[in-house]
Amino acid sequence: MSITKNLQDIQEQLPENVTLVAVSKTKPVSDIMQAYKAGQRIFGENKIQDMVDKYEEMPKDIQWHMIGHVQRNKVKYIASFVTLIHGVENFKTLKEINKQAAKHDRIIDCLLQIKIASEDTKFGMSANEASEILQSEAFSELKNVNVVGVMGMATFTEDQEQIKREFSFLKNTFEDLKSQQTTNSNLQVISMGMSGDFKLAIQCGSTMVRVGSSIFGVRG
Ligand SMILES: *Cc1c(COP(=O)(O)O)cnc(C)c1O
């Protein structure tokens, strides 16, 4: 199957309110251009250097989403152009994004990554930590970041009930945080669901899915 066809297949399965992030990590520009020519404009990368390289080479109307672990010392390389940073795991990272965004006179949209999986290897903060950040005075002073939602990754398992519980937990966390809305947070996005579980994620309230291998093929 071609990238164009795969993309159409996925798009057809998405309700109108769900945004597709085409996860292009490890894929060459030629593959990403096929998706671009089919109309896709939002791409997700998980390594800052790869995102920078692709940004420089590719059309400038692409919206680049950082979906991976954010290394604080590298935020400066994407601050001028990144559209959304999904993987904010702590306040220090928000502070660094704020600092780099200010240099470019931008406000960068961010998602707080919540740890919903049972595996120790997955990153993220607890629902309480997220709430504490949003309520804090230190956060209210960050004028160049806008927290627009939450992101989570479910456990890698065949157990659909477990995945469903984890996604539902993220949805509930989102609703809780939203009810505590503060000046520089405006929660609208629930980023959850990948190739294997995006349909379940949508049932559980996802508004943004991050799909890679179902579009571009398995990664080598
Ligand atoms: C790689 C990745 C995806 C996409 O995974 P697929 O299974 O290929 O769809 C989504 N989210 C994150 C954070 C990723 O690192």
Coordinates of N, CA, C and O and ligand atoms in Angstrom, one line a residue, residues 21-25 44-46 66-69 86 113 151-153 156 191 193-198 209-219, ligand 1:
V21 N -1.7 13.7 13.6 CA -0.2 13.9 13.5 C 0.4 12.8 12.8 O 0.4 11.6 13.3
A22 N 1.0 13.0 11.6 CA 1.7 11.9 10.9 C 3.1 11.8 11.5 O 3.9 12.7 11.3
V23 N 3.3 10.7 12.1 CA 4.6 10.5 12.8 C 5.7 10.0 11.8 O 5.7 8.9 11.4
S24 N 6.6 11.0 11.4 CA 7.5 10.7 10.4 C 8.9 10.4 10.9 O 9.9 10.4 10.1
K25 N 9.1 10.2 12.2 CA 10.4 9.9 12.7 C 11.1 8.7 12.0 O 10.4 7.8 11.6
G44 N 5.0 14.7 13.0 CA 5.6 14.5 14.4 C 7.0 13.8 14.3 O 7.2 12.9 13.6
E45 N 7.9 14.4 15.0 CA 9.3 13.9 15.1 C 9.6 13.7 16.6 O 9.1 14.4 17.4
N46 N 10.5 12.8 16.9 CA 10.8 12.6 18.3 C 12.3 12.9 18.6 O 12.7 12.8 19.8
M66 N 6.8 18.2 18.2 CA 7.8 17.4 18.9 C 7.1 16.4 19.8 O 6.4 16.8 20.7
I67 N 7.2 15.1 19.5 CA 6.4 14.2 20.2 C 7.3 13.3 21.2 O 6.8 12.6 22.0
G68 N 8.6 13.5 21.1 CA 9.5 12.7 21.9 C 9.9 13.4 23.2 O 9.4 14.5 23.6
H69 N 10.8 12.7 23.9 CA 11.4 13.2 25.1 C 12.1 14.5 24.8 O 12.9 14.5 23.8
H86 N 4.6 18.1 22.5 CA 3.8 17.1 23.3 C 4.3 16.6 24.6 O 3.6 16.3 25.5
Q113 N 2.9 15.9 29.5 CA 2.8 14.5 29.3 C 2.5 13.9 30.6 O 3.3 14.0 31.6
M151 N -0.9 14.9 27.0 CA -0.5 13.8 26.1 C -0.2 12.6 27.0 O 0.3 12.7 28.1
G152 N -0.4 11.4 26.4 CA -0.1 10.2 27.1 C 0.1 9.0 26.2 O -0.4 9.0 25.1
M153 N 0.9 8.0 26.7 CA 1.1 6.8 25.9 C 0.7 5.6 26.8 O 1.2 5.5 27.9
F156 N 2.4 -0.9 26.4 CA 2.5 -1.7 25.2 C 2.0 -3.1 25.6 O 2.7 -3.9 26.2
S191 N -3.9 14.4 23.5 CA -3.1 13.7 22.5 C -2.9 12.3 23.0 O -2.1 12.0 23.9
G193 N -3.2 7.9 21.4 CA -3.5 7.0 20.3 C -2.4 7.0 19.3 O -2.0 8.0 18.8
M194 N -2.0 5.8 18.9 CA -1.0 5.6 17.9 C -1.5 4.5 16.9 O -2.7 4.2 17.0
S195 N -0.7 4.0 16.0 CA -1.2 3.1 15.0 C -2.0 2.0 15.6 O -3.1 1.7 15.1
G196 N -1.5 1.4 16.6 CA -2.2 0.2 17.2 C -3.4 0.4 18.0 O -4.3 -0.5 18.2
D197 N -3.6 1.7 18.5 CA -4.7 1.9 19.5 C -5.4 3.2 19.3 O -6.2 3.6 20.1
F198 N -5.3 3.8 18.1 CA -5.9 5.1 17.9 C -7.5 5.1 17.9 O -8.1 6.0 18.4
V209 N -4.4 12.2 17.4 CA -3.8 10.9 17.3 C -2.4 11.1 16.6 O -2.2 11.9 15.7
R210 N -1.5 10.3 17.1 CA -0.1 10.3 16.5 C 0.2 9.0 15.8 O 0.4 8.0 16.5
V211 N 0.1 9.0 14.5 CA 0.1 7.7 13.8 C 1.3 7.7 12.9 O 1.5 8.6 12.0
G212 N 2.2 6.7 13.0 CA 3.4 6.6 12.2 C 3.4 5.4 11.3 O 3.1 5.5 10.1
S213 N 3.6 4.2 11.9 CA 3.8 3.0 11.0 C 2.6 2.7 10.1 O 2.8 2.2 9.0
S214 N 1.4 3.0 10.5 CA 0.2 2.7 9.7 C 0.2 3.6 8.4 O -0.5 3.3 7.5
I215 N 1.0 4.7 8.5 CA 1.0 5.6 7.3 C 2.3 5.3 6.5 O 2.2 5.1 5.3
F216 N 3.4 5.3 7.2 CA 4.7 5.2 6.5 C 5.3 3.8 6.4 O 6.4 3.6 5.9
G217 N 4.7 2.8 7.0 CA 5.2 1.5 7.1 C 6.1 1.3 8.4 O 6.4 2.3 9.0
V218 N 6.4 0.0 8.7 CA 7.1 -0.2 9.9 C 8.5 0.4 9.8 O 9.1 0.5 8.7
R219 N 9.0 0.9 11.0 CA 10.3 1.5 11.0 C 11.4 0.4 11.1 O 11.3 -0.6 11.8
Ligands
LIG1 C1 6.7 6.6 17.4 C2 5.6 7.3 18.2 C3 4.3 7.3 17.7 C4 3.8 6.5 16.5 O1 3.9 5.2 16.7 P1 3.2 4.2 15.6 O2 3.0 2.9 16.4 O3 4.3 4.0 14.5 O4 2.0 4.8 15.1 C5 3.4 8.0 18.5 N1 3.7 8.7 19.6 C6 5.0 8.7 20.0 C7 5.3 9.5 21.3 C8 6.0 8.0 19.4 O5 7.2 8.1 19.8

